[in-house]
Amino acid sequence: MMNENRDAMHAHPKAPALPAAPAVLISEVGPRDGLQSVRAVMPTAHKLAWIDALHASGLREIEVGSFVPARTLPQMADVAEVVRHAIALPGWTVMALVPNLRGAQAALQAGVHKLTIPASASEAHSLANVRRSRAEMVAVVREVVALRDAVAPGVPVEIGMSTAFGCTLQGAVPDDEVVWLAEQLAQAGVDEIGLSDTTGMANPVQVRRLFQRVRAAIGDKTGSAHLHNTRGLGLANCLAAWDVGVRTFDASLGGLGGCPYAPGASGNVVTEDLVFMFEAMGVATGVDLGRLIAAREALKAGLPGEALYGFNLSFGMA
Ligand code: ZN
C-alpha cells in the first residue's frame, strides 16, 4: 500500500492536495434498522431532529427508513417525508430499504440517493422474512434494477445480505450458499452486496473468510459489513472485516435495534464505539465523536425509555 502511494506521488508530483477522504465510511442505520426493531413509534419531528444531529456529526451515509406498508411497520409510515428532509441536507448519501418493486418506486419518487434491498442467505429466513425463496428474491432484485435503469440510472442499488453468518431458524449457513447468492445478485445488476450478521452469530475468523471468499467471487461489488453486537463480538468482527479490506461499516447510534427477538440484548454495532475504535487506530471516519455522542440526546428525546448502548462514553469527552 505504502509503495503504491509513493509511486502515485512520483507520477503526479504537482497534483493539488485534496482534503483527506475518510478512510472508512460509517453508514448509520439507526433510523431504519433501529426504529423498525423497537415497539414505540418515534414522532416525525423527533426523527427529523435526530437525523439533523446525525448529519451535524459528520456522518456521510445514512439509511433513513423502509418503504413498506404502514400496517406492517407503523414506525415507517412517514418515510417519504423523512427522505425529503434528509436529502435536503448537503454532503451525504441518503439510503432507504425497499423490499420490492413497489417500495423501490416510492423510494425513487421521494428522491433517495441509494436503494438497499434485503436478501437472505438462509432459505428459511428468506421465506419467513419476505415470504419468498432466495431465487424469487433474485427475480425481485432484477425488477428493481430494471426500474432503476429506466428512471434513475444514477442511483446505486445495494443488497444487504441478511443471515450471511448464520440463522436462528436453520442454524449454519454454508459459505458456498452465501457466495452463490452473491454471484446471482451481482449478475442481476446490483452495484454492491454487503454481508449482514442479522442474528449476531458471526466470529472474526468467519468474517475474514467470508468477505475474502465473496470478494474473490464478485470483486469490487463487495459492499458493507453490517455486524451485530448480540454476543459482544461486534467490534472484533468489524476489525476482522477491516483487516481484509472492507471499508464501509453499518452501525446504529446507541446500538439501537438489530435484535427484535431478544429483548434487552444489544443488537447493531454502536456507531459511537465504532468511530472511537477507528479514530483511535488512526483510521479517519470523518465523524466528530463529541457531536455524535451529543446526537444521543435527540434519539432519547424521540424514544424516551429505550435502552441505548455504548462503552465509556464519558472518557476523554469532558
Ligand atoms: Zn442490523
PDB file of C-alpha atoms and ligand atoms in Angstrom:
ATOM      1  CA  MET A   1       0.000   0.000   0.000  1.00  0.00           C
ATOM      2  CA  MET A   2       2.725   2.428   1.003  1.00  0.00           C
ATOM      3  CA  ASN A   3       4.709   1.702  -2.141  1.00  0.00           C
ATOM      4  CA  GLU A   4       1.656   2.267  -4.299  1.00  0.00           C
ATOM      5  CA  ASN A   5       1.128   5.665  -2.680  1.00  0.00           C
ATOM      6  CA  ARG A   6       4.731   6.610  -3.232  1.00  0.00           C
ATOM      7  CA  ASP A   7       4.556   5.621  -6.886  1.00  0.00           C
ATOM      8  CA  ALA A   8       1.390   7.642  -7.309  1.00  0.00           C
ATOM      9  CA  MET A   9       3.075  10.700  -5.830  1.00  0.00           C
ATOM     10  CA  HIS A  10       6.041  10.354  -8.167  1.00  0.00           C
ATOM     11  CA  ALA A  11       3.751  10.026 -11.138  1.00  0.00           C
ATOM     12  CA  HIS A  12       1.864  13.242 -10.267  1.00  0.00           C
ATOM     13  CA  PRO A  13       4.320  15.459  -8.372  1.00  0.00           C
ATOM     14  CA  LYS A  14       2.270  18.616  -8.851  1.00  0.00           C
ATOM     15  CA  ALA A  15      -1.197  17.195  -8.177  1.00  0.00           C
ATOM     16  CA  PRO A  16      -3.084  19.586  -5.875  1.00  0.00           C
ATOM     17  CA  ALA A  17      -3.567  18.401  -2.315  1.00  0.00           C
ATOM     18  CA  LEU A  18      -7.134  17.208  -1.828  1.00  0.00           C
ATOM     19  CA  PRO A  19      -8.844  17.147   1.546  1.00  0.00           C
ATOM     20  CA  ALA A  20      -8.328  13.706   3.047  1.00  0.00           C
ATOM     21  CA  ALA A  21     -11.307  11.474   2.337  1.00  0.00           C
ATOM     22  CA  PRO A  22     -12.486   9.357   5.239  1.00  0.00           C
ATOM     23  CA  ALA A  23     -10.551   6.111   5.280  1.00  0.00           C
ATOM     24  CA  VAL A  24     -13.688   4.256   6.297  1.00  0.00           C
ATOM     25  CA  LEU A  25     -17.300   5.093   5.588  1.00  0.00           C
ATOM     26  CA  ILE A  26     -19.628   4.702   8.544  1.00  0.00           C
ATOM     27  CA  SER A  27     -23.191   4.121   7.351  1.00  0.00           C
ATOM     28  CA  GLU A  28     -25.696   4.999  10.067  1.00  0.00           C
ATOM     29  CA  VAL A  29     -28.683   2.635  10.040  1.00  0.00           C
ATOM     30  CA  GLY A  30     -30.431   3.662  13.283  1.00  0.00           C
ATOM     31  CA  PRO A  31     -33.431   5.401  11.705  1.00  0.00           C
ATOM     32  CA  ARG A  32     -34.161   2.218   9.711  1.00  0.00           C
ATOM     33  CA  ASP A  33     -32.737  -0.877  11.397  1.00  0.00           C
ATOM     34  CA  GLY A  34     -33.038   0.709  14.846  1.00  0.00           C
ATOM     35  CA  LEU A  35     -36.530   2.135  14.664  1.00  0.00           C
ATOM     36  CA  GLN A  36     -38.039  -0.911  12.964  1.00  0.00           C
ATOM     37  CA  SER A  37     -36.872  -3.063  15.869  1.00  0.00           C
ATOM     38  CA  VAL A  38     -38.478  -1.064  18.660  1.00  0.00           C
ATOM     39  CA  ARG A  39     -42.158  -1.065  19.504  1.00  0.00           C
ATOM     40  CA  ALA A  40     -42.536   2.677  20.016  1.00  0.00           C
ATOM     41  CA  VAL A  41     -43.159   4.937  17.037  1.00  0.00           C
ATOM     42  CA  MET A  42     -40.869   7.967  17.028  1.00  0.00           C
ATOM     43  CA  PRO A  43     -42.819  11.129  16.141  1.00  0.00           C
ATOM     44  CA  THR A  44     -41.747  12.601  12.806  1.00  0.00           C
ATOM     45  CA  ALA A  45     -40.477  15.888  14.260  1.00  0.00           C
ATOM     46  CA  HIS A  46     -38.182  13.953  16.607  1.00  0.00           C
ATOM     47  CA  LYS A  47     -36.939  11.777  13.742  1.00  0.00           C
ATOM     48  CA  LEU A  48     -36.032  14.841  11.709  1.00  0.00           C
ATOM     49  CA  ALA A  49     -34.212  16.454  14.663  1.00  0.00           C
ATOM     50  CA  TRP A  50     -32.297  13.200  15.250  1.00  0.00           C
ATOM     51  CA  ILE A  51     -31.320  12.987  11.584  1.00  0.00           C
ATOM     52  CA  ASP A  52     -30.152  16.631  11.717  1.00  0.00           C
ATOM     53  CA  ALA A  53     -27.969  15.795  14.733  1.00  0.00           C
ATOM     54  CA  LEU A  54     -26.509  12.747  12.949  1.00  0.00           C
ATOM     55  CA  HIS A  55     -25.747  14.885   9.901  1.00  0.00           C
ATOM     56  CA  ALA A  56     -24.062  17.518  12.074  1.00  0.00           C
ATOM     57  CA  SER A  57     -21.684  14.856  13.436  1.00  0.00           C
ATOM     58  CA  GLY A  58     -20.122  14.428  10.004  1.00  0.00           C
ATOM     59  CA  LEU A  59     -21.733  11.118   9.004  1.00  0.00           C
ATOM     60  CA  ARG A  60     -21.715  10.795   5.226  1.00  0.00           C
ATOM     61  CA  GLU A  61     -24.176   7.955   4.695  1.00  0.00           C
ATOM     62  CA  ILE A  62     -27.472   7.175   6.387  1.00  0.00           C
ATOM     63  CA  GLU A  63     -30.310   4.718   5.945  1.00  0.00           C
ATOM     64  CA  VAL A  64     -33.374   6.713   6.930  1.00  0.00           C
ATOM     65  CA  GLY A  65     -36.197   4.208   6.670  1.00  0.00           C
ATOM     66  CA  SER A  66     -38.015   1.422   4.855  1.00  0.00           C
ATOM     67  CA  PHE A  67     -40.594   1.765   2.118  1.00  0.00           C
ATOM     68  CA  VAL A  68     -43.006  -0.839   3.451  1.00  0.00           C
ATOM     69  CA  PRO A  69     -46.761  -0.667   4.065  1.00  0.00           C
ATOM     70  CA  ALA A  70     -47.567   1.348   7.198  1.00  0.00           C
ATOM     71  CA  ARG A  71     -49.688  -1.528   8.503  1.00  0.00           C
ATOM     72  CA  THR A  72     -46.569  -3.724   8.503  1.00  0.00           C
ATOM     73  CA  LEU A  73     -44.279  -1.177  10.149  1.00  0.00           C
ATOM     74  CA  PRO A  74     -46.094   1.882  11.532  1.00  0.00           C
ATOM     75  CA  GLN A  75     -42.670   3.255  12.535  1.00  0.00           C
ATOM     76  CA  MET A  76     -42.002   3.860   8.821  1.00  0.00           C
ATOM     77  CA  ALA A  77     -45.294   5.493   7.830  1.00  0.00           C
ATOM     78  CA  ASP A  78     -43.577   8.884   7.397  1.00  0.00           C
ATOM     79  CA  VAL A  79     -40.598   7.539   5.405  1.00  0.00           C
ATOM     80  CA  ALA A  80     -41.190   9.671   2.283  1.00  0.00           C
ATOM     81  CA  GLU A  81     -41.261  12.850   4.357  1.00  0.00           C
ATOM     82  CA  VAL A  82     -38.133  11.740   6.222  1.00  0.00           C
ATOM     83  CA  VAL A  83     -36.326  11.104   2.916  1.00  0.00           C
ATOM     84  CA  ARG A  84     -37.292  14.525   1.570  1.00  0.00           C
ATOM     85  CA  HIS A  85     -35.908  16.139   4.729  1.00  0.00           C
ATOM     86  CA  ALA A  86     -32.669  14.131   4.709  1.00  0.00           C
ATOM     87  CA  ILE A  87     -31.857  14.743   1.040  1.00  0.00           C
ATOM     88  CA  ALA A  88     -32.080  18.500   1.633  1.00  0.00           C
ATOM     89  CA  LEU A  89     -29.050  18.230   3.961  1.00  0.00           C
ATOM     90  CA  PRO A  90     -25.797  18.564   1.995  1.00  0.00           C
ATOM     91  CA  GLY A  91     -22.919  16.167   1.593  1.00  0.00           C
ATOM     92  CA  TRP A  92     -24.304  12.779   2.457  1.00  0.00           C
ATOM     93  CA  THR A  93     -25.863   9.759   0.816  1.00  0.00           C
ATOM     94  CA  VAL A  94     -29.430   9.057   1.854  1.00  0.00           C
ATOM     95  CA  MET A  95     -30.495   5.433   1.548  1.00  0.00           C
ATOM     96  CA  ALA A  96     -33.770   3.630   2.105  1.00  0.00           C
ATOM     97  CA  LEU A  97     -34.602  -0.036   2.348  1.00  0.00           C
ATOM     98  CA  VAL A  98     -37.009  -1.383  -0.266  1.00  0.00           C
ATOM     99  CA  PRO A  99     -38.230  -4.989  -0.102  1.00  0.00           C
ATOM    100  CA  ASN A 100     -39.901  -4.979  -3.531  1.00  0.00           C
ATOM    101  CA  LEU A 101     -40.663  -3.088  -6.741  1.00  0.00           C
ATOM    102  CA  ARG A 102     -43.465  -1.066  -5.212  1.00  0.00           C
ATOM    103  CA  GLY A 103     -41.189   0.129  -2.404  1.00  0.00           C
ATOM    104  CA  ALA A 104     -38.477   0.992  -4.920  1.00  0.00           C
ATOM    105  CA  GLN A 105     -40.914   3.088  -6.974  1.00  0.00           C
ATOM    106  CA  ALA A 106     -41.954   5.068  -3.885  1.00  0.00           C
ATOM    107  CA  ALA A 107     -38.354   5.489  -2.706  1.00  0.00           C
ATOM    108  CA  LEU A 108     -37.160   6.789  -6.086  1.00  0.00           C
ATOM    109  CA  GLN A 109     -40.132   9.130  -6.229  1.00  0.00           C
ATOM    110  CA  ALA A 110     -39.168  10.529  -2.817  1.00  0.00           C
ATOM    111  CA  GLY A 111     -35.645  11.153  -4.139  1.00  0.00           C
ATOM    112  CA  VAL A 112     -33.388   8.666  -2.322  1.00  0.00           C
ATOM    113  CA  HIS A 113     -29.730   8.619  -3.371  1.00  0.00           C
ATOM    114  CA  LYS A 114     -29.351   4.870  -2.970  1.00  0.00           C
ATOM    115  CA  LEU A 115     -31.594   1.811  -2.590  1.00  0.00           C
ATOM    116  CA  THR A 116     -30.909  -1.134  -0.372  1.00  0.00           C
ATOM    117  CA  ILE A 117     -32.718  -4.429  -0.785  1.00  0.00           C
ATOM    118  CA  PRO A 118     -32.664  -7.163   1.857  1.00  0.00           C
ATOM    119  CA  ALA A 119     -31.906 -10.667   0.620  1.00  0.00           C
ATOM    120  CA  SER A 120     -31.451 -13.599   2.996  1.00  0.00           C
ATOM    121  CA  ALA A 121     -28.605 -16.062   2.619  1.00  0.00           C
ATOM    122  CA  SER A 122     -30.703 -18.547   4.589  1.00  0.00           C
ATOM    123  CA  GLU A 123     -33.634 -20.022   2.661  1.00  0.00           C
ATOM    124  CA  ALA A 124     -35.617 -20.446   5.907  1.00  0.00           C
ATOM    125  CA  HIS A 125     -35.094 -16.778   6.860  1.00  0.00           C
ATOM    126  CA  SER A 126     -35.960 -15.626   3.347  1.00  0.00           C
ATOM    127  CA  LEU A 127     -39.281 -17.477   3.455  1.00  0.00           C
ATOM    128  CA  ALA A 128     -40.056 -16.223   6.975  1.00  0.00           C
ATOM    129  CA  ASN A 129     -38.964 -12.620   6.437  1.00  0.00           C
ATOM    130  CA  VAL A 130     -40.123 -11.720   2.924  1.00  0.00           C
ATOM    131  CA  ARG A 131     -42.196 -14.839   2.124  1.00  0.00           C
ATOM    132  CA  ARG A 132     -40.052 -15.510  -0.929  1.00  0.00           C
ATOM    133  CA  SER A 133     -37.397 -18.088  -1.719  1.00  0.00           C
ATOM    134  CA  ARG A 134     -33.897 -16.805  -2.443  1.00  0.00           C
ATOM    135  CA  ALA A 135     -34.359 -17.441  -6.169  1.00  0.00           C
ATOM    136  CA  GLU A 136     -37.628 -15.481  -6.119  1.00  0.00           C
ATOM    137  CA  MET A 137     -35.843 -12.645  -4.322  1.00  0.00           C
ATOM    138  CA  VAL A 138     -33.172 -12.555  -7.048  1.00  0.00           C
ATOM    139  CA  ALA A 139     -36.016 -12.091  -9.548  1.00  0.00           C
ATOM    140  CA  VAL A 140     -37.373  -9.179  -7.471  1.00  0.00           C
ATOM    141  CA  VAL A 141     -33.898  -7.642  -7.456  1.00  0.00           C
ATOM    142  CA  ARG A 142     -33.777  -7.894 -11.263  1.00  0.00           C
ATOM    143  CA  GLU A 143     -37.091  -5.992 -11.452  1.00  0.00           C
ATOM    144  CA  VAL A 144     -35.813  -3.247  -9.142  1.00  0.00           C
ATOM    145  CA  VAL A 145     -32.580  -2.933 -11.149  1.00  0.00           C
ATOM    146  CA  ALA A 146     -34.600  -2.645 -14.376  1.00  0.00           C
ATOM    147  CA  LEU A 147     -36.722   0.101 -12.811  1.00  0.00           C
ATOM    148  CA  ARG A 148     -33.610   1.901 -11.597  1.00  0.00           C
ATOM    149  CA  ASP A 149     -32.007   1.646 -15.041  1.00  0.00           C
ATOM    150  CA  ALA A 150     -35.147   3.125 -16.610  1.00  0.00           C
ATOM    151  CA  VAL A 151     -35.962   6.005 -14.274  1.00  0.00           C
ATOM    152  CA  ALA A 152     -32.915   6.751 -12.080  1.00  0.00           C
ATOM    153  CA  PRO A 153     -29.735   5.315 -13.612  1.00  0.00           C
ATOM    154  CA  GLY A 154     -27.518   7.250 -11.186  1.00  0.00           C
ATOM    155  CA  VAL A 155     -28.992   5.605  -8.080  1.00  0.00           C
ATOM    156  CA  PRO A 156     -26.912   2.664  -6.844  1.00  0.00           C
ATOM    157  CA  VAL A 157     -28.664  -0.491  -5.695  1.00  0.00           C
ATOM    158  CA  GLU A 158     -27.126  -2.275  -2.743  1.00  0.00           C
ATOM    159  CA  ILE A 159     -28.024  -5.629  -1.256  1.00  0.00           C
ATOM    160  CA  GLY A 160     -27.901  -6.222   2.460  1.00  0.00           C
ATOM    161  CA  MET A 161     -27.442  -9.987   2.595  1.00  0.00           C
ATOM    162  CA  SER A 162     -29.036 -10.942   5.893  1.00  0.00           C
ATOM    163  CA  THR A 163     -28.191 -14.101   7.859  1.00  0.00           C
ATOM    164  CA  ALA A 164     -24.895 -14.399   5.936  1.00  0.00           C
ATOM    165  CA  PHE A 165     -23.134 -15.651   9.068  1.00  0.00           C
ATOM    166  CA  GLY A 166     -25.807 -17.908  10.481  1.00  0.00           C
ATOM    167  CA  CYS A 167     -29.532 -18.118  11.022  1.00  0.00           C
ATOM    168  CA  THR A 168     -31.571 -18.790  14.136  1.00  0.00           C
ATOM    169  CA  LEU A 169     -34.150 -20.663  12.025  1.00  0.00           C
ATOM    170  CA  GLN A 170     -31.914 -23.037  10.061  1.00  0.00           C
ATOM    171  CA  GLY A 171     -28.626 -22.802  12.004  1.00  0.00           C
ATOM    172  CA  ALA A 172     -25.427 -22.686   9.993  1.00  0.00           C
ATOM    173  CA  VAL A 173     -25.459 -21.041   6.568  1.00  0.00           C
ATOM    174  CA  PRO A 174     -22.792 -22.663   4.356  1.00  0.00           C
ATOM    175  CA  ASP A 175     -20.225 -20.229   2.880  1.00  0.00           C
ATOM    176  CA  ASP A 176     -20.884 -21.743  -0.548  1.00  0.00           C
ATOM    177  CA  GLU A 177     -24.505 -20.602  -0.405  1.00  0.00           C
ATOM    178  CA  VAL A 178     -23.508 -17.044   0.523  1.00  0.00           C
ATOM    179  CA  VAL A 179     -21.073 -16.965  -2.409  1.00  0.00           C
ATOM    180  CA  TRP A 180     -23.681 -18.482  -4.740  1.00  0.00           C
ATOM    181  CA  LEU A 181     -26.264 -15.863  -3.773  1.00  0.00           C
ATOM    182  CA  ALA A 182     -23.722 -13.027  -4.079  1.00  0.00           C
ATOM    183  CA  GLU A 183     -22.913 -14.201  -7.621  1.00  0.00           C
ATOM    184  CA  GLN A 184     -26.606 -14.399  -8.549  1.00  0.00           C
ATOM    185  CA  LEU A 185     -27.210 -10.884  -7.229  1.00  0.00           C
ATOM    186  CA  ALA A 186     -24.123  -9.455  -8.929  1.00  0.00           C
ATOM    187  CA  GLN A 187     -25.350 -10.941 -12.202  1.00  0.00           C
ATOM    188  CA  ALA A 188     -28.758  -9.369 -11.546  1.00  0.00           C
ATOM    189  CA  GLY A 189     -27.045  -5.978 -11.883  1.00  0.00           C
ATOM    190  CA  VAL A 190     -26.729  -4.644  -8.348  1.00  0.00           C
ATOM    191  CA  ASP A 191     -23.842  -2.310  -7.529  1.00  0.00           C
ATOM    192  CA  GLU A 192     -22.872  -3.572  -4.086  1.00  0.00           C
ATOM    193  CA  ILE A 193     -23.520  -6.590  -1.907  1.00  0.00           C
ATOM    194  CA  GLY A 194     -22.931  -6.244   1.827  1.00  0.00           C
ATOM    195  CA  LEU A 195     -22.935  -9.070   4.343  1.00  0.00           C
ATOM    196  CA  SER A 196     -25.122  -8.823   7.432  1.00  0.00           C
ATOM    197  CA  ASP A 197     -24.840 -10.708  10.688  1.00  0.00           C
ATOM    198  CA  THR A 198     -28.559 -10.416  11.350  1.00  0.00           C
ATOM    199  CA  THR A 199     -28.560 -12.792  14.302  1.00  0.00           C
ATOM    200  CA  GLY A 200     -25.220 -11.857  15.863  1.00  0.00           C
ATOM    201  CA  MET A 201     -23.678 -15.276  15.250  1.00  0.00           C
ATOM    202  CA  ALA A 202     -20.503 -14.231  13.409  1.00  0.00           C
ATOM    203  CA  ASN A 203     -16.957 -14.564  14.723  1.00  0.00           C
ATOM    204  CA  PRO A 204     -13.828 -12.796  13.434  1.00  0.00           C
ATOM    205  CA  VAL A 205     -12.328 -15.829  11.646  1.00  0.00           C
ATOM    206  CA  GLN A 206     -15.606 -16.402   9.827  1.00  0.00           C
ATOM    207  CA  VAL A 207     -15.928 -12.693   8.940  1.00  0.00           C
ATOM    208  CA  ARG A 208     -12.435 -12.669   7.412  1.00  0.00           C
ATOM    209  CA  ARG A 209     -13.022 -15.883   5.484  1.00  0.00           C
ATOM    210  CA  LEU A 210     -16.446 -14.971   4.130  1.00  0.00           C
ATOM    211  CA  PHE A 211     -15.567 -11.440   3.000  1.00  0.00           C
ATOM    212  CA  GLN A 212     -12.465 -12.820   1.286  1.00  0.00           C
ATOM    213  CA  ARG A 213     -14.487 -15.518  -0.466  1.00  0.00           C
ATOM    214  CA  VAL A 214     -17.177 -13.083  -1.566  1.00  0.00           C
ATOM    215  CA  ARG A 215     -14.568 -10.611  -2.808  1.00  0.00           C
ATOM    216  CA  ALA A 216     -12.887 -13.391  -4.783  1.00  0.00           C
ATOM    217  CA  ALA A 217     -16.255 -14.112  -6.412  1.00  0.00           C
ATOM    218  CA  ILE A 218     -17.664 -10.627  -7.077  1.00  0.00           C
ATOM    219  CA  GLY A 219     -14.672  -8.278  -6.657  1.00  0.00           C
ATOM    220  CA  ASP A 220     -15.442  -4.593  -6.179  1.00  0.00           C
ATOM    221  CA  LYS A 221     -19.144  -5.266  -5.812  1.00  0.00           C
ATOM    222  CA  THR A 222     -18.361  -6.444  -2.281  1.00  0.00           C
ATOM    223  CA  GLY A 223     -20.116  -3.931  -0.033  1.00  0.00           C
ATOM    224  CA  SER A 224     -20.531  -3.073   3.600  1.00  0.00           C
ATOM    225  CA  ALA A 225     -20.130  -5.092   6.763  1.00  0.00           C
ATOM    226  CA  HIS A 226     -23.340  -4.999   8.791  1.00  0.00           C
ATOM    227  CA  LEU A 227     -22.337  -6.591  12.065  1.00  0.00           C
ATOM    228  CA  HIS A 228     -24.172  -7.018  15.314  1.00  0.00           C
ATOM    229  CA  ASN A 229     -23.038  -6.982  18.904  1.00  0.00           C
ATOM    230  CA  THR A 230     -25.537  -9.513  20.211  1.00  0.00           C
ATOM    231  CA  ARG A 231     -22.802 -11.662  21.737  1.00  0.00           C
ATOM    232  CA  GLY A 232     -20.229  -8.933  22.285  1.00  0.00           C
ATOM    233  CA  LEU A 233     -18.209  -9.600  19.113  1.00  0.00           C
ATOM    234  CA  GLY A 234     -19.383  -6.594  17.106  1.00  0.00           C
ATOM    235  CA  LEU A 235     -16.175  -4.555  17.189  1.00  0.00           C
ATOM    236  CA  ALA A 236     -13.933  -7.620  16.858  1.00  0.00           C
ATOM    237  CA  ASN A 237     -15.903  -8.618  13.780  1.00  0.00           C
ATOM    238  CA  CYS A 238     -15.660  -5.091  12.323  1.00  0.00           C
ATOM    239  CA  LEU A 239     -11.901  -5.144  12.826  1.00  0.00           C
ATOM    240  CA  ALA A 240     -11.707  -8.548  11.119  1.00  0.00           C
ATOM    241  CA  ALA A 241     -13.628  -7.163   8.138  1.00  0.00           C
ATOM    242  CA  TRP A 242     -11.360  -4.110   8.036  1.00  0.00           C
ATOM    243  CA  ASP A 243      -8.325  -6.416   8.034  1.00  0.00           C
ATOM    244  CA  VAL A 244      -9.490  -7.986   4.768  1.00  0.00           C
ATOM    245  CA  GLY A 245     -10.249  -4.707   3.016  1.00  0.00           C
ATOM    246  CA  VAL A 246     -13.826  -3.801   3.965  1.00  0.00           C
ATOM    247  CA  ARG A 247     -14.105  -0.022   4.181  1.00  0.00           C
ATOM    248  CA  THR A 248     -17.843   0.546   4.700  1.00  0.00           C
ATOM    249  CA  PHE A 249     -19.444  -0.326   8.027  1.00  0.00           C
ATOM    250  CA  ASP A 250     -23.078  -0.153   9.070  1.00  0.00           C
ATOM    251  CA  ALA A 251     -23.714   0.892  12.647  1.00  0.00           C
ATOM    252  CA  SER A 252     -26.508   2.296  14.767  1.00  0.00           C
ATOM    253  CA  LEU A 253     -26.343   5.204  17.217  1.00  0.00           C
ATOM    254  CA  GLY A 254     -26.601   3.813  20.724  1.00  0.00           C
ATOM    255  CA  GLY A 255     -26.757   0.301  19.209  1.00  0.00           C
ATOM    256  CA  LEU A 256     -30.472   0.839  18.691  1.00  0.00           C
ATOM    257  CA  GLY A 257     -32.288  -2.109  17.193  1.00  0.00           C
ATOM    258  CA  GLY A 258     -30.949  -5.106  15.401  1.00  0.00           C
ATOM    259  CA  CYS A 259     -32.295  -7.732  17.715  1.00  0.00           C
ATOM    260  CA  PRO A 260     -36.095  -7.765  17.940  1.00  0.00           C
ATOM    261  CA  TYR A 261     -36.221 -11.363  19.196  1.00  0.00           C
ATOM    262  CA  ALA A 262     -34.002 -10.898  22.225  1.00  0.00           C
ATOM    263  CA  PRO A 263     -35.357  -8.101  24.404  1.00  0.00           C
ATOM    264  CA  GLY A 264     -32.637  -6.435  26.434  1.00  0.00           C
ATOM    265  CA  ALA A 265     -29.846  -7.748  24.214  1.00  0.00           C
ATOM    266  CA  SER A 266     -27.862  -5.194  22.251  1.00  0.00           C
ATOM    267  CA  GLY A 267     -28.074  -5.606  18.503  1.00  0.00           C
ATOM    268  CA  ASN A 268     -26.378  -3.373  15.962  1.00  0.00           C
ATOM    269  CA  VAL A 269     -22.779  -2.318  16.417  1.00  0.00           C
ATOM    270  CA  VAL A 270     -22.766   1.000  18.296  1.00  0.00           C
ATOM    271  CA  THR A 271     -21.769   3.846  15.949  1.00  0.00           C
ATOM    272  CA  GLU A 272     -20.043   5.732  18.759  1.00  0.00           C
ATOM    273  CA  ASP A 273     -17.896   2.701  19.678  1.00  0.00           C
ATOM    274  CA  LEU A 274     -17.021   2.035  16.047  1.00  0.00           C
ATOM    275  CA  VAL A 275     -16.000   5.645  15.390  1.00  0.00           C
ATOM    276  CA  PHE A 276     -13.956   5.616  18.596  1.00  0.00           C
ATOM    277  CA  MET A 277     -12.161   2.402  17.561  1.00  0.00           C
ATOM    278  CA  PHE A 278     -11.233   3.574  14.071  1.00  0.00           C
ATOM    279  CA  GLU A 279     -10.181   7.063  15.167  1.00  0.00           C
ATOM    280  CA  ALA A 280      -8.051   5.558  17.955  1.00  0.00           C
ATOM    281  CA  MET A 281      -6.387   3.374  15.287  1.00  0.00           C
ATOM    282  CA  GLY A 282      -5.641   6.473  13.199  1.00  0.00           C
ATOM    283  CA  VAL A 283      -8.247   5.480  10.601  1.00  0.00           C
ATOM    284  CA  ALA A 284     -10.274   8.562   9.651  1.00  0.00           C
ATOM    285  CA  THR A 285     -14.058   8.303   9.801  1.00  0.00           C
ATOM    286  CA  GLY A 286     -14.894  11.951   9.111  1.00  0.00           C
ATOM    287  CA  VAL A 287     -17.171  11.825  12.165  1.00  0.00           C
ATOM    288  CA  ASP A 288     -16.830  14.129  15.187  1.00  0.00           C
ATOM    289  CA  LEU A 289     -17.210  11.795  18.161  1.00  0.00           C
ATOM    290  CA  GLY A 290     -18.357  14.535  20.522  1.00  0.00           C
ATOM    291  CA  ARG A 291     -21.133  15.619  18.174  1.00  0.00           C
ATOM    292  CA  LEU A 292     -22.054  12.003  17.537  1.00  0.00           C
ATOM    293  CA  ILE A 293     -22.450  11.372  21.260  1.00  0.00           C
ATOM    294  CA  ALA A 294     -24.479  14.584  21.511  1.00  0.00           C
ATOM    295  CA  ALA A 295     -26.870  13.133  18.906  1.00  0.00           C
ATOM    296  CA  ARG A 296     -27.912  10.572  21.526  1.00  0.00           C
ATOM    297  CA  GLU A 297     -29.919  13.333  23.219  1.00  0.00           C
ATOM    298  CA  ALA A 298     -32.067  13.753  20.105  1.00  0.00           C
ATOM    299  CA  LEU A 299     -32.565   9.980  19.934  1.00  0.00           C
ATOM    300  CA  LYS A 300     -33.518   9.798  23.625  1.00  0.00           C
ATOM    301  CA  ALA A 301     -35.955  12.692  23.225  1.00  0.00           C
ATOM    302  CA  GLY A 302     -37.762  10.807  20.464  1.00  0.00           C
ATOM    303  CA  LEU A 303     -37.716   7.402  22.162  1.00  0.00           C
ATOM    304  CA  PRO A 304     -37.855   8.029  25.899  1.00  0.00           C
ATOM    305  CA  GLY A 305     -37.151   4.927  27.947  1.00  0.00           C
ATOM    306  CA  GLU A 306     -35.461   2.950  25.151  1.00  0.00           C
ATOM    307  CA  ALA A 307     -32.204   1.243  26.176  1.00  0.00           C
ATOM    308  CA  LEU A 308     -29.102   2.627  24.466  1.00  0.00           C
ATOM    309  CA  TYR A 309     -25.660   1.013  24.442  1.00  0.00           C
ATOM    310  CA  GLY A 310     -22.027   2.076  24.127  1.00  0.00           C
ATOM    311  CA  PHE A 311     -18.826   1.880  26.136  1.00  0.00           C
ATOM    312  CA  ASN A 312     -17.185   4.547  28.291  1.00  0.00           C
ATOM    313  CA  LEU A 313     -18.841   7.433  26.532  1.00  0.00           C
ATOM    314  CA  SER A 314     -17.693   9.980  29.073  1.00  0.00           C
ATOM    315  CA  PHE A 315     -13.990   9.054  28.956  1.00  0.00           C
ATOM    316  CA  GLY A 316     -11.934  11.845  27.496  1.00  0.00           C
ATOM    317  CA  MET A 317     -15.020  13.734  26.401  1.00  0.00           C
ATOM    318  CA  ALA A 318     -15.126  16.314  29.204  1.00  0.00           C
TER     319      ALA A 318
HETATM  320 ZN    ZN B   1     -28.766  -4.721  11.926  1.00  0.00          ZN
END
